[in-house]
Amino acid sequence: MNLFRSEGDARRWSLFDPASEDGFISLPDLLVLFSTESRRHLLGGDYLERWAGRRWPERRDALQRIGKAIPYWMPATQ
């Protein structure tokens, strides 16, 4: 994963692959993606027991909300 200040910076990167454009996620959309309930409990002592199983369903829902439920972001097996 590479982090850039802007989409323009990413496009000017010498190794930029136009086929990866679907991978761009705006900062507000990243907030949606990383603000799921299970992420809030990631450091909790009961995370594996109580929250880990909810992570991918929540992530899939968040990706759908931000319009990124595409092969680039979804795991090969769900």
N, CA, C and O atoms as a MOPAC input file, in Angstrom:
PM7 MOZYME 1SCF
protein

 N      0.85200 1    -1.16800 1     0.00000 1
 C      0.00000 1     0.00000 1     0.00000 1
 C      0.89600 1     1.22700 1     0.00000 1
 O      1.87800 1     1.30300 1     0.73900 1
 N      0.54400 1     2.16900 1    -0.82800 1
 C      1.26300 1     3.43700 1    -0.87900 1
 C      0.30500 1     4.55600 1    -0.51600 1
 O     -0.84700 1     4.56200 1    -0.94900 1
 N      0.77700 1     5.48800 1     0.26900 1
 C     -0.03800 1     6.63000 1     0.65500 1
 C      0.51600 1     7.87700 1    -0.01800 1
 O      1.71700 1     8.14100 1     0.03100 1
 N     -0.36000 1     8.62900 1    -0.63700 1
 C      0.02400 1     9.85300 1    -1.32400 1
 C     -0.80800 1    11.00300 1    -0.79300 1
 O     -1.91200 1    10.80400 1    -0.28600 1
 N     -0.27300 1    12.20000 1    -0.91200 1
 C     -1.00400 1    13.39100 1    -0.47300 1
 C     -2.27300 1    13.59700 1    -1.27700 1
 O     -3.29200 1    14.04300 1    -0.74900 1
 N     -2.20500 1    13.27600 1    -2.53100 1
 C     -3.36300 1    13.50600 1    -3.38900 1
 C     -3.37400 1    12.47500 1    -4.50900 1
 O     -2.38200 1    11.79400 1    -4.76800 1
 N     -4.51600 1    12.38200 1    -5.15700 1
 C     -4.63700 1    11.49900 1    -6.30600 1
 C     -3.67000 1    11.94300 1    -7.40400 1
 O     -3.09600 1    11.11200 1    -8.10700 1
 N     -3.49400 1    13.25200 1    -7.54500 1
 C     -2.56200 1    13.78200 1    -8.54000 1
 C     -1.13600 1    13.33000 1    -8.28400 1
 O     -0.41500 1    12.99000 1    -9.22200 1
 N     -0.72100 1    13.32300 1    -7.01500 1
 C      0.61800 1    12.83400 1    -6.67400 1
 C      0.76800 1    11.36200 1    -7.05200 1
 O      1.80600 1    10.95000 1    -7.57000 1
 N     -0.26400 1    10.58300 1    -6.79300 1
 C     -0.21200 1     9.16100 1    -7.12900 1
 C     -0.08200 1     8.97500 1    -8.63600 1
 O      0.69400 1     8.13800 1    -9.09900 1
 N     -0.83200 1     9.74600 1    -9.38800 1
 C     -0.78200 1     9.62100 1   -10.85000 1
 C      0.58100 1    10.01900 1   -11.41800 1
 O      0.99200 1     9.50000 1   -12.45500 1
 N      1.28000 1    10.92600 1   -10.75500 1
 C      2.60300 1    11.35700 1   -11.22400 1
 C      3.72900 1    10.41700 1   -10.78100 1
 O      4.86100 1    10.54600 1   -11.24700 1
 N      3.43000 1     9.48500 1    -9.89500 1
 C      4.41600 1     8.53300 1    -9.41100 1
 C      4.92700 1     7.70400 1   -10.58800 1
 O      4.13200 1     7.26600 1   -11.42000 1
 N      6.23000 1     7.48400 1   -10.66800 1
 C      6.82100 1     6.77500 1   -11.81100 1
 C      6.32400 1     5.33600 1   -11.94400 1
 O      6.32300 1     4.79000 1   -13.04800 1
 N      5.90900 1     4.72000 1   -10.86200 1
 C      5.42900 1     3.33600 1   -10.91000 1
 C      3.90600 1     3.23100 1   -10.94400 1
 O      3.35500 1     2.14400 1   -10.77100 1
 N      3.23200 1     4.34400 1   -11.16400 1
 C      1.76300 1     4.33100 1   -11.17200 1
 C      1.23800 1     3.44000 1   -12.29500 1
 O      1.68800 1     3.53000 1   -13.43800 1
 N      0.28900 1     2.58900 1   -11.95500 1
 C     -0.36300 1     1.70600 1   -12.92200 1
 C     -1.80800 1     2.16900 1   -13.08100 1
 O     -2.58500 1     2.07700 1   -12.13100 1
 N     -2.18600 1     2.66500 1   -14.26000 1
 C     -3.56000 1     3.13600 1   -14.45900 1
 C     -4.62300 1     2.08300 1   -14.13000 1
 O     -5.76300 1     2.43100 1   -13.82300 1
 N     -4.25900 1     0.81800 1   -14.19200 1
 C     -5.21900 1    -0.24200 1   -13.86400 1
 C     -5.56900 1    -0.25000 1   -12.37700 1
 O     -6.52700 1    -0.90800 1   -11.97000 1
 N     -4.80500 1     0.47200 1   -11.57100 1
 C     -5.05900 1     0.49800 1   -10.12700 1
 C     -5.92100 1     1.68700 1    -9.69200 1
 O     -6.08500 1     1.92100 1    -8.49500 1
 N     -6.46400 1     2.42900 1   -10.63700 1
 C     -7.25400 1     3.61800 1   -10.29800 1
 C     -8.43300 1     3.31700 1    -9.38900 1
 O     -8.83100 1     4.16400 1    -8.58900 1
 N     -8.99200 1     2.13200 1    -9.50100 1
 C    -10.11700 1     1.76800 1    -8.62800 1
 C     -9.70500 1     1.72200 1    -7.16300 1
 O    -10.55800 1     1.71300 1    -6.27600 1
 N     -8.40500 1     1.69300 1    -6.91000 1
 C     -7.91500 1     1.62500 1    -5.54400 1
 C     -7.92000 1     2.94400 1    -4.80300 1
 O     -7.72800 1     2.96400 1    -3.58700 1
 N     -8.13500 1     4.04800 1    -5.50200 1
 C     -8.17100 1     5.34300 1    -4.82400 1
 C     -9.36700 1     5.41000 1    -3.88400 1
 O    -10.49300 1     5.10400 1    -4.27800 1
 N     -9.11900 1     5.80900 1    -2.64600 1
 C    -10.19000 1     6.02400 1    -1.67200 1
 C     -9.94000 1     7.38300 1    -1.02900 1
 O     -8.83800 1     7.66800 1    -0.55900 1
 N    -10.96600 1     8.20400 1    -1.01600 1
 C    -10.83700 1     9.53900 1    -0.43000 1
 C    -10.75600 1     9.44200 1     1.09300 1
 O    -11.15800 1     8.44100 1     1.68600 1
 N    -10.24000 1    10.47900 1     1.70300 1
 C    -10.11800 1    10.49400 1     3.16400 1
 C    -11.47200 1    10.32300 1     3.85800 1
 O    -11.56100 1     9.53000 1     4.79600 1
 N    -12.53000 1    11.02900 1     3.44200 1
 C    -13.83200 1    10.79400 1     4.09300 1
 C    -14.30500 1     9.34000 1     3.95800 1
 O    -14.91500 1     8.79500 1     4.87800 1
 N    -14.02000 1     8.71900 1     2.81100 1
 C    -14.40600 1     7.31800 1     2.63400 1
 C    -13.55800 1     6.39000 1     3.50100 1
 O    -14.05300 1     5.37100 1     3.98100 1
 N    -12.28900 1     6.73100 1     3.70400 1
 C    -11.45700 1     5.93600 1     4.61000 1
 C    -11.99900 1     5.99000 1     6.03600 1
 O    -11.92000 1     5.00800 1     6.77400 1
 N    -12.54300 1     7.12700 1     6.41300 1
 C    -13.14100 1     7.23600 1     7.74700 1
 C    -14.30800 1     6.27200 1     7.89300 1
 O    -14.47800 1     5.66000 1     8.94800 1
 N    -15.11100 1     6.13200 1     6.84700 1
 C    -16.21500 1     5.16600 1     6.87500 1
 C    -15.65200 1     3.75300 1     7.01100 1
 O    -16.13200 1     2.95700 1     7.81800 1
 N    -14.64100 1     3.45800 1     6.22100 1
 C    -14.06100 1     2.11800 1     6.19700 1
 C    -13.43400 1     1.72900 1     7.53600 1
 O    -13.53900 1     0.57800 1     7.96000 1
 N    -12.78800 1     2.67700 1     8.19500 1
 C    -12.09700 1     2.36800 1     9.44500 1
 C    -12.89200 1     2.75100 1    10.69100 1
 O    -12.33800 1     2.76100 1    11.79100 1
 N    -14.16000 1     3.06000 1    10.54200 1
 C    -14.99000 1     3.42500 1    11.69300 1
 C    -16.05600 1     2.38100 1    11.99000 1
 O    -17.08200 1     2.69600 1    12.59400 1
 N    -15.82900 1     1.17000 1    11.58200 1
 C    -16.80900 1     0.12400 1    11.86800 1
 C    -16.75200 1    -0.24200 1    13.35200 1
 O    -15.76100 1     0.02300 1    14.03300 1
 N    -17.80600 1    -0.83900 1    13.82400 1
 C    -17.89100 1    -1.20000 1    15.24600 1
 C    -16.75400 1    -2.13900 1    15.65700 1
 O    -16.15600 1    -1.95900 1    16.71800 1
 N    -16.45800 1    -3.12600 1    14.83200 1
 C    -15.39700 1    -4.07000 1    15.20800 1
 C    -14.02900 1    -3.39100 1    15.26900 1
 O    -13.18900 1    -3.78800 1    16.07700 1
 N    -13.78500 1    -2.38300 1    14.43900 1
 C    -12.50200 1    -1.65600 1    14.49000 1
 C    -12.35500 1    -0.89100 1    15.80400 1
 O    -11.24600 1    -0.73700 1    16.31600 1
 N    -13.46500 1    -0.41600 1    16.34400 1
 C    -13.41300 1     0.31600 1    17.61600 1
 C    -12.97800 1    -0.58100 1    18.77000 1
 O    -12.50800 1    -0.09700 1    19.79900 1
 N    -13.13500 1    -1.87700 1    18.59400 1
 C    -12.81300 1    -2.83800 1    19.65200 1
 C    -11.54900 1    -3.64100 1    19.34600 1
 O    -11.27200 1    -4.63500 1    20.01600 1
 N    -10.79300 1    -3.22400 1    18.35600 1
 C     -9.63100 1    -3.98100 1    17.88800 1
 C     -8.61800 1    -4.27700 1    18.98900 1
 O     -8.00000 1    -5.34200 1    18.98300 1
 N     -8.43900 1    -3.37000 1    19.91800 1
 C     -7.46100 1    -3.57500 1    20.98800 1
 C     -8.07800 1    -4.13200 1    22.26800 1
 O     -7.39400 1    -4.27100 1    23.28100 1
 N     -9.35500 1    -4.44500 1    22.22200 1
 C    -10.02900 1    -4.98300 1    23.40100 1
 C     -9.61100 1    -6.41800 1    23.68300 1
 O     -9.27200 1    -7.17000 1    22.77000 1
 N     -9.63800 1    -6.78100 1    24.93900 1
 C     -9.25800 1    -8.12500 1    25.34400 1
 C    -10.16600 1    -9.21100 1    24.79100 1
 O     -9.75200 1   -10.36500 1    24.68200 1
 N    -11.39600 1    -8.86000 1    24.44200 1
 C    -12.33900 1    -9.84600 1    23.92200 1
 C    -12.49500 1    -9.76100 1    22.40400 1
 O    -13.44800 1   -10.30800 1    21.84900 1
 N    -11.56900 1    -9.08200 1    21.73300 1
 C    -11.72100 1    -8.85800 1    20.28900 1
 C    -11.84500 1   -10.16700 1    19.50800 1
 O    -12.78700 1   -10.33400 1    18.73400 1
 N    -10.91800 1   -11.08600 1    19.70100 1
 C    -10.95100 1   -12.32300 1    18.91800 1
 C    -12.21600 1   -13.12500 1    19.19000 1
 O    -12.80600 1   -13.69600 1    18.27200 1
 N    -12.62200 1   -13.16500 1    20.42900 1
 C    -13.79100 1   -13.94300 1    20.81000 1
 C    -15.09500 1   -13.29400 1    20.34500 1
 O    -16.00500 1   -13.97900 1    19.87900 1
 N    -15.17700 1   -11.98300 1    20.47400 1
 C    -16.45000 1   -11.29900 1    20.26800 1
 C    -16.55500 1   -10.52700 1    18.95400 1
 O    -17.63600 1   -10.45700 1    18.37100 1
 N    -15.45400 1    -9.94800 1    18.48000 1
 C    -15.54000 1    -8.99800 1    17.37300 1
 C    -14.90300 1    -9.44800 1    16.06800 1
 O    -15.32500 1    -8.98700 1    15.00800 1
 N    -13.91300 1   -10.32100 1    16.09700 1
 C    -13.17000 1   -10.67600 1    14.88100 1
 C    -14.07800 1   -11.22500 1    13.78000 1
 O    -13.87500 1   -10.92300 1    12.60400 1
 N    -15.06100 1   -12.01600 1    14.14600 1
 C    -15.97100 1   -12.58700 1    13.15400 1
 C    -16.86400 1   -11.56500 1    12.47100 1
 O    -17.42800 1   -11.84200 1    11.41200 1
 N    -16.99500 1   -10.41300 1    13.05600 1
 C    -17.83900 1    -9.35300 1    12.47500 1
 C    -17.06500 1    -8.43800 1    11.52900 1
 O    -17.65300 1    -7.65500 1    10.78200 1
 N    -15.73200 1    -8.55000 1    11.57400 1
 C    -14.91400 1    -7.57100 1    10.84000 1
 C    -15.17700 1    -7.58000 1     9.33700 1
 O    -15.43900 1    -6.52100 1     8.76700 1
 N    -15.11500 1    -8.74700 1     8.66700 1
 C    -15.29900 1    -8.76400 1     7.21800 1
 C    -16.71900 1    -8.40800 1     6.79100 1
 O    -16.87900 1    -7.67200 1     5.81800 1
 N    -17.75700 1    -8.89300 1     7.46900 1
 C    -19.09500 1    -8.43400 1     7.07700 1
 C    -19.25100 1    -6.91300 1     7.20400 1
 O    -19.86000 1    -6.27900 1     6.34300 1
 N    -18.70700 1    -6.33200 1     8.27200 1
 C    -18.77900 1    -4.87500 1     8.43700 1
 C    -17.95600 1    -4.16600 1     7.36900 1
 O    -18.37800 1    -3.14700 1     6.82300 1
 N    -16.79100 1    -4.70800 1     7.07800 1
 C    -15.93100 1    -4.09000 1     6.05800 1
 C    -16.61200 1    -4.15600 1     4.68800 1
 O    -16.58900 1    -3.18400 1     3.93300 1
 N    -17.21300 1    -5.29500 1     4.37400 1
 C    -17.92400 1    -5.44700 1     3.10000 1
 C    -19.05800 1    -4.42300 1     3.00300 1
 O    -19.24800 1    -3.80300 1     1.95600 1
 N    -19.80800 1    -4.24600 1     4.08800 1
 C    -20.89000 1    -3.25600 1     4.09900 1
 C    -20.34300 1    -1.84400 1     3.92000 1
 O    -20.91600 1    -1.04500 1     3.18000 1
 N    -19.23800 1    -1.53500 1     4.59500 1
 C    -18.62900 1    -0.20300 1     4.47300 1
 C    -18.14100 1     0.02600 1     3.04700 1
 O    -18.31600 1     1.11600 1     2.50300 1
 N    -17.53200 1    -0.98800 1     2.43700 1
 C    -17.07500 1    -0.85700 1     1.05100 1
 C    -18.25100 1    -0.61900 1     0.11300 1
 O    -18.13600 1     0.15000 1    -0.84200 1
 N    -19.37700 1    -1.26800 1     0.37400 1
 C    -20.56600 1    -1.02900 1    -0.44700 1
 C    -21.06600 1     0.39800 1    -0.27700 1
 O    -21.45700 1     1.03900 1    -1.25300 1
 N    -21.05700 1     0.90400 1     0.96500 1
 C    -21.53200 1     2.27000 1     1.21200 1
 C    -20.68600 1     3.31700 1     0.49500 1
 O    -21.20600 1     4.34400 1     0.05800 1
 N    -19.37900 1     3.06000 1     0.37300 1
 C    -18.51600 1     4.05300 1    -0.27600 1
 C    -18.30600 1     3.74700 1    -1.76200 1
 O    -17.52700 1     4.42400 1    -2.43300 1
 N    -18.99500 1     2.73600 1    -2.27000 1
 C    -18.90700 1     2.41700 1    -3.69500 1
 C    -17.62500 1     1.70700 1    -4.09200 1
 O    -17.19000 1     1.81300 1    -5.23900 1
 N    -17.01600 1     0.98900 1    -3.16800 1
 C    -15.76100 1     0.29200 1    -3.45900 1
 C    -15.87400 1    -1.21800 1    -3.25200 1
 O    -14.86700 1    -1.88100 1    -3.00100 1
 N    -17.07900 1    -1.76500 1    -3.35300 1
 C    -17.25800 1    -3.21500 1    -3.23000 1
 C    -16.90800 1    -3.83700 1    -4.57900 1
 O    -17.76400 1    -4.38400 1    -5.27400 1
 N    -15.64700 1    -3.73800 1    -4.92300 1
 C    -15.13200 1    -4.17400 1    -6.21700 1
 C    -13.99800 1    -5.16000 1    -5.97700 1
 O    -13.44200 1    -5.19200 1    -4.87900 1
 N    -13.63700 1    -5.96800 1    -6.97600 1
 C    -12.57800 1    -6.96400 1    -6.77100 1
 C    -11.27200 1    -6.38500 1    -6.22400 1
 O    -10.55800 1    -7.07100 1    -5.49300 1
 N    -10.95200 1    -5.15000 1    -6.55900 1
 C     -9.70500 1    -4.55400 1    -6.07700 1
 C     -9.64300 1    -4.54700 1    -4.55100 1
 O     -8.57200 1    -4.74500 1    -3.97800 1
 N    -10.76600 1    -4.32500 1    -3.89500 1
 C    -10.78700 1    -4.20700 1    -2.43100 1
 C    -11.35700 1    -5.41800 1    -1.71300 1
 O    -11.11600 1    -5.58600 1    -0.51700 1
 N    -12.09400 1    -6.25600 1    -2.39700 1
 C    -12.72300 1    -7.39700 1    -1.74000 1
 C    -11.76900 1    -8.59100 1    -1.73500 1
 O    -11.01100 1    -8.77800 1    -2.68700 1
 N    -11.79900 1    -9.39600 1    -0.67600 1
 C    -10.92500 1   -10.57500 1    -0.64600 1
 C    -11.36400 1   -11.59700 1    -1.69300 1
 O    -12.52400 1   -11.62300 1    -2.10400 1
 N    -10.43100 1   -12.42600 1    -2.11100 1
 C    -10.72900 1   -13.43900 1    -3.12500 1
 C    -11.77700 1   -14.42600 1    -2.62200 1
 O    -12.62700 1   -14.87200 1    -3.39300 1
 N    -11.72400 1   -14.76900 1    -1.34100 1
 C    -12.72900 1   -15.64700 1    -0.74400 1
 C    -13.42500 1   -14.88000 1     0.35900 1
 O    -12.78200 1   -14.22900 1     1.18300 1
 N    -14.72600 1   -14.96200 1     0.36800 1
 C    -15.49900 1   -14.18800 1     1.35200 1
 C    -16.31400 1   -15.10000 1     2.22000 1
 O    -17.02900 1   -14.63200 1     3.10600 1

